[in-house]
């Protein structure tokens, strides 16, 4: 059986947003600070563990895992070869065995919004040594989907009418976009800034029903409120 | 001895971190959960170097289960929402991929454990299907079925607009 292309592969036929998400997920790692704390926390033997009961339970379960639960066969260091496997996207990934480096999540293909590392993941955000986006031409589709929204976002404060038009275009062209939440938040903001209060309020109440845990909620409420 | 321990932690921390994230451990709990995984690894329960990734995945699974149980017992509402203070207009552009990734993690929680394992190991940890079949001690064809089923479920979950609402009420 031939292996399918991974979602992260530039030639895969998956939704470009999913491709970006897969790449983002592949590069998640603890920040240097978190790694240092981890080293410190595991440096001394058991007696430093604050919650002994929980640790014992974890050990017991770990034994179960080793002997029966999820009994993997040995695959040794062959997994490292997957990084040189021809089925993996031919992007220059830095070897995983390299010493940990502070790293920002990979930039999405050129025209899409840049990604900022949250504090917990990268103490000192530095540019990636090997960027998947720079290794190959960005897909036209993902540049358009996320880029449209980025343009809408960039213009919403200064030209809300333009922003609204861009969200309408996005809705028409990418009706099942995975970034629907972002689009709806932007259109509500644009309506509010255009003074179209009742439409903005209506949009917000629908938005809150669909996305009750959205991080955009609070700011939208502040914008739409009288 | 501690030098060897440190090297193990440094080498495998990224793998453990990612696996825990994709098994649904909230970001606020990741450091503690990783520490638990490595304490198990370093407690002497692991026998030989060769199967270490297998062992670690199994421990991650169990630690993730413990986390879920702990949250339920404590009746905590662990909100893993992005801090609202960062949601400023200039920074919203950087949030979309984090939000989309959150939705991926939620979709993965809908899979059965074997499907999730194949998906995580193939798509994210980039093992080959052969390696995964050996690791899971399952026929290659079974692993392929699991991968395709996982992809199908994840994609349809991500397209459901009401995903957030279902999460809130479940």
Coordinates of N, CA and C in Angstrom, one line a residue, chain B residues 28-129:
Chain B
X28 N -2.6 24.8 30.4 CA -2.3 25.2 31.7 C -1.8 24.0 32.5
X29 N -2.1 22.8 32.0 CA -1.6 21.6 32.7 C -0.5 20.9 32.1
X30 N 0.0 21.4 31.0 CA 1.0 20.7 30.2 C 2.3 20.4 30.9
X31 N 2.8 21.4 31.7 CA 4.0 21.2 32.4 C 3.9 20.2 33.4
X32 N 2.9 20.2 34.2 CA 2.7 19.2 35.2 C 2.6 17.8 34.6
X33 N 1.8 17.7 33.5 CA 1.5 16.4 32.9 C 2.8 15.9 32.3
X34 N 3.6 16.8 31.6 CA 4.9 16.3 31.1 C 5.8 15.8 32.2
X35 N 5.8 16.5 33.3 CA 6.7 16.1 34.4 C 6.3 14.7 34.9
X36 N 5.0 14.4 34.9 CA 4.5 13.1 35.4 C 5.0 12.0 34.4
X37 N 4.9 12.3 33.1 CA 5.3 11.4 32.1 C 6.8 11.0 32.3
X38 N 7.6 12.1 32.5 CA 9.1 11.8 32.6 C 9.4 11.2 33.9
X39 N 8.7 11.5 35.0 CA 9.0 10.8 36.2 C 8.7 9.3 36.1
X40 N 7.7 9.0 35.3 CA 7.5 7.5 35.1 C 8.6 7.0 34.3
X41 N 9.0 7.7 33.3 CA 10.1 7.2 32.4 C 11.4 7.0 33.3
X42 N 11.7 8.0 34.1 CA 12.9 7.9 34.9 C 12.8 7.1 36.1
X43 N 11.7 6.6 36.4 CA 11.5 5.8 37.7 C 12.1 4.4 37.6
X44 N 12.5 4.1 36.4 CA 13.1 2.8 36.2 C 12.2 1.7 35.7
X45 N 10.9 2.2 35.3 CA 10.0 1.2 34.8 C 10.2 0.9 33.4
X46 N 10.9 1.8 32.7 CA 11.2 1.6 31.3 C 12.4 0.7 31.2
X47 N 12.4 -0.3 30.3 CA 13.4 -1.3 30.3 C 14.5 -1.0 29.3
X48 N 14.2 -0.9 28.1 CA 15.3 -0.8 27.1 C 15.1 0.4 26.2
X49 N 16.1 0.9 25.6 CA 16.0 2.1 24.8 C 15.2 2.0 23.6
X50 N 15.1 0.8 23.0 CA 14.5 0.7 21.7 C 13.1 1.1 21.6
X51 N 12.3 0.8 22.6 CA 10.8 1.0 22.5 C 10.4 2.3 23.2
X52 N 11.3 3.2 23.3 CA 11.0 4.4 24.2 C 9.8 5.2 23.7
X53 N 9.7 5.4 22.4 CA 8.6 6.2 22.0 C 7.3 5.6 22.2
X54 N 7.3 4.2 22.1 CA 6.1 3.5 22.3 C 5.7 3.6 23.8
X55 N 6.7 3.4 24.7 CA 6.4 3.5 26.1 C 5.9 4.9 26.4
X56 N 6.5 5.9 25.9 CA 6.1 7.3 26.2 C 4.7 7.6 25.7
X57 N 4.3 7.1 24.6 CA 2.9 7.4 24.1 C 1.9 6.7 25.1
X58 N 2.2 5.5 25.5 CA 1.4 4.9 26.4 C 1.2 5.6 27.8
X59 N 2.4 6.1 28.2 CA 2.3 6.9 29.5 C 1.5 8.2 29.3
X60 N 1.8 8.8 28.2 CA 1.0 10.0 27.9 C -0.5 9.8 27.9
X61 N -0.9 8.7 27.3 CA -2.3 8.4 27.3 C -2.9 8.2 28.7
X62 N -2.1 7.6 29.5 CA -2.6 7.4 30.9 C -2.6 8.6 31.7
X63 N -1.5 9.4 31.5 CA -1.5 10.7 32.2 C -2.6 11.6 31.7
X64 N -2.9 11.6 30.5 CA -4.1 12.4 30.0 C -5.4 11.9 30.6
X65 N -5.5 10.6 30.7 CA -6.7 10.1 31.4 C -6.8 10.6 32.8
X66 N -5.7 10.5 33.5 CA -5.7 11.0 34.9 C -6.1 12.4 35.0
X67 N -5.6 13.2 34.0 CA -5.9 14.6 34.0 C -7.4 14.8 33.9
X68 N -8.0 14.1 33.0 CA -9.5 14.2 32.8 C -10.2 13.8 34.0
X69 N -9.8 12.8 34.7 CA -10.5 12.3 35.9 C -10.3 13.4 37.0
X70 N -9.1 13.9 37.1 CA -8.8 15.0 38.1 C -9.7 16.2 37.9
X71 N -9.9 16.6 36.6 CA -10.7 17.7 36.3 C -12.2 17.5 36.7
X72 N -12.6 16.3 36.4 CA -14.0 15.9 36.7 C -14.2 15.9 38.2
X73 N -13.2 15.3 38.9 CA -13.4 15.1 40.4 C -13.3 16.5 41.1
X74 N -12.5 17.4 40.5 CA -12.3 18.7 41.2 C -13.4 19.6 40.8
X75 N -14.3 19.1 39.8 CA -15.4 20.0 39.3 C -14.8 21.3 38.8
X76 N -13.6 21.2 38.3 CA -13.0 22.4 37.8 C -13.6 22.7 36.4
X77 N -13.7 24.0 36.1 CA -13.9 24.3 34.7 C -12.6 24.9 34.2
X78 N -11.9 24.0 33.5 CA -10.6 24.4 33.0 C -10.9 25.1 31.6
X79 N -10.9 26.4 31.7 CA -11.2 27.1 30.4 C -9.8 27.2 29.7
X80 N -9.8 26.7 28.6 CA -8.5 26.8 27.8 C -8.6 27.9 26.8
X81 N -9.5 28.8 27.1 CA -9.7 29.9 26.2 C -8.4 30.7 26.1
X82 N -8.1 31.3 25.0 CA -7.0 32.2 24.9 C -7.2 33.4 25.8
X83 N -6.2 33.9 26.4 CA -6.4 35.0 27.3 C -7.0 36.2 26.6
X84 N -8.1 36.7 27.1 CA -8.8 37.7 26.3 C -8.0 39.0 26.2
X85 N -7.1 39.2 27.1 CA -6.3 40.4 27.0 C -5.5 40.5 25.8
X86 N -5.2 39.4 25.1 CA -4.4 39.5 23.9 C -5.2 39.8 22.7
X87 N -6.5 39.7 22.8 CA -7.3 39.9 21.6 C -7.5 41.4 21.3
X88 N -6.4 41.9 20.8 CA -6.4 43.3 20.3 C -6.5 43.3 18.8
X89 N -7.0 44.3 18.1 CA -7.1 44.2 16.7 C -5.8 43.9 16.0
X90 N -4.7 44.5 16.4 CA -3.5 44.2 15.7 C -3.0 42.8 15.8
X91 N -3.4 42.1 16.9 CA -2.9 40.8 17.2 C -3.9 39.7 16.7
X92 N -5.1 40.1 16.4 CA -6.1 39.1 16.0 C -5.6 38.2 14.8
X93 N -4.8 38.9 13.9 CA -4.3 38.1 12.8 C -3.5 36.9 13.1
X94 N -2.9 36.9 14.3 CA -2.1 35.8 14.7 C -2.8 34.7 15.4
X95 N -4.1 35.0 15.7 CA -4.8 34.0 16.5 C -5.5 32.9 15.7
X96 N -5.7 33.2 14.4 CA -6.5 32.2 13.6 C -6.0 30.8 13.6
X97 N -4.7 30.7 13.5 CA -4.1 29.3 13.5 C -4.2 28.6 14.8
X98 N -4.1 29.4 15.9 CA -4.2 28.8 17.2 C -5.7 28.3 17.5
X99 N -6.6 29.2 17.0 CA -8.0 28.8 17.2 C -8.3 27.5 16.3
X100 N -7.8 27.5 15.1 CA -8.1 26.4 14.2 C -7.4 25.1 14.8
X101 N -6.3 25.3 15.4 CA -5.6 24.1 16.0 C -6.4 23.6 17.2
X102 N -7.0 24.6 18.0 CA -7.8 24.1 19.1 C -9.0 23.3 18.6
X103 N -9.5 23.7 17.5 CA -10.6 22.9 16.9 C -10.2 21.6 16.5
X104 N -8.9 21.5 16.0 CA -8.4 20.2 15.6 C -8.3 19.3 16.8
X105 N -7.8 19.8 17.9 CA -7.7 19.0 19.2 C -9.0 18.5 19.6
X106 N -10.0 19.4 19.6 CA -11.4 19.0 19.9 C -11.9 17.9 19.0
X107 N -11.6 18.0 17.7 CA -12.1 17.0 16.8 C -11.4 15.7 17.1
X108 N -10.1 15.7 17.5 CA -9.4 14.5 17.8 C -10.0 13.8 19.0
X109 N -10.5 14.6 19.9 CA -11.1 13.9 21.1 C -12.4 13.1 20.7
X110 N -12.9 13.3 19.5 CA -14.0 12.5 19.1 C -13.7 11.2 18.5
X111 N -12.4 11.0 18.3 CA -11.9 9.7 17.7 C -11.8 8.6 18.8
X112 N -11.9 7.4 18.4 CA -11.5 6.4 19.4 C -10.0 6.3 19.5
X113 N -9.5 5.7 20.5 CA -8.1 5.9 20.9 C -7.1 5.4 19.8
X114 N -7.5 4.3 19.1 CA -6.6 3.8 18.1 C -6.5 4.7 16.9
X115 N -7.7 5.2 16.5 CA -7.7 6.2 15.4 C -6.9 7.4 15.7
X116 N -7.1 7.9 16.9 CA -6.3 9.1 17.3 C -4.8 8.8 17.3
X117 N -4.5 7.7 17.8 CA -3.1 7.3 17.9 C -2.5 7.3 16.5
X118 N -3.1 6.6 15.5 CA -2.6 6.6 14.2 C -2.5 8.0 13.6
X119 N -3.6 8.8 13.8 CA -3.6 10.1 13.2 C -2.4 10.9 13.8
X120 N -2.3 10.9 15.1 CA -1.2 11.7 15.8 C 0.2 11.2 15.3
X121 N 0.4 9.9 15.3 CA 1.7 9.4 15.0 C 2.0 9.6 13.5
X122 N 1.0 9.5 12.6 CA 1.3 9.7 11.2 C 1.4 11.2 10.8
X123 N 0.3 11.9 11.0 CA 0.2 13.2 10.5 C 1.1 14.2 11.3
X124 N 1.2 14.0 12.6 CA 1.9 15.0 13.4 C 3.3 14.6 13.8
X125 N 3.5 13.4 14.2 CA 4.8 12.9 14.6 C 5.5 12.3 13.4
X126 N 4.8 12.2 12.3 CA 5.4 11.8 11.0 C 6.2 10.5 11.0
X127 N 5.7 9.5 11.7 CA 6.2 8.2 11.6 C 5.6 7.6 10.3
X128 N 6.3 6.6 9.8 CA 5.7 5.9 8.6 C 4.6 4.9 9.0
X129 N 3.8 4.6 8.1 CA 2.7 3.6 8.4 C 3.3 2.3 8.9

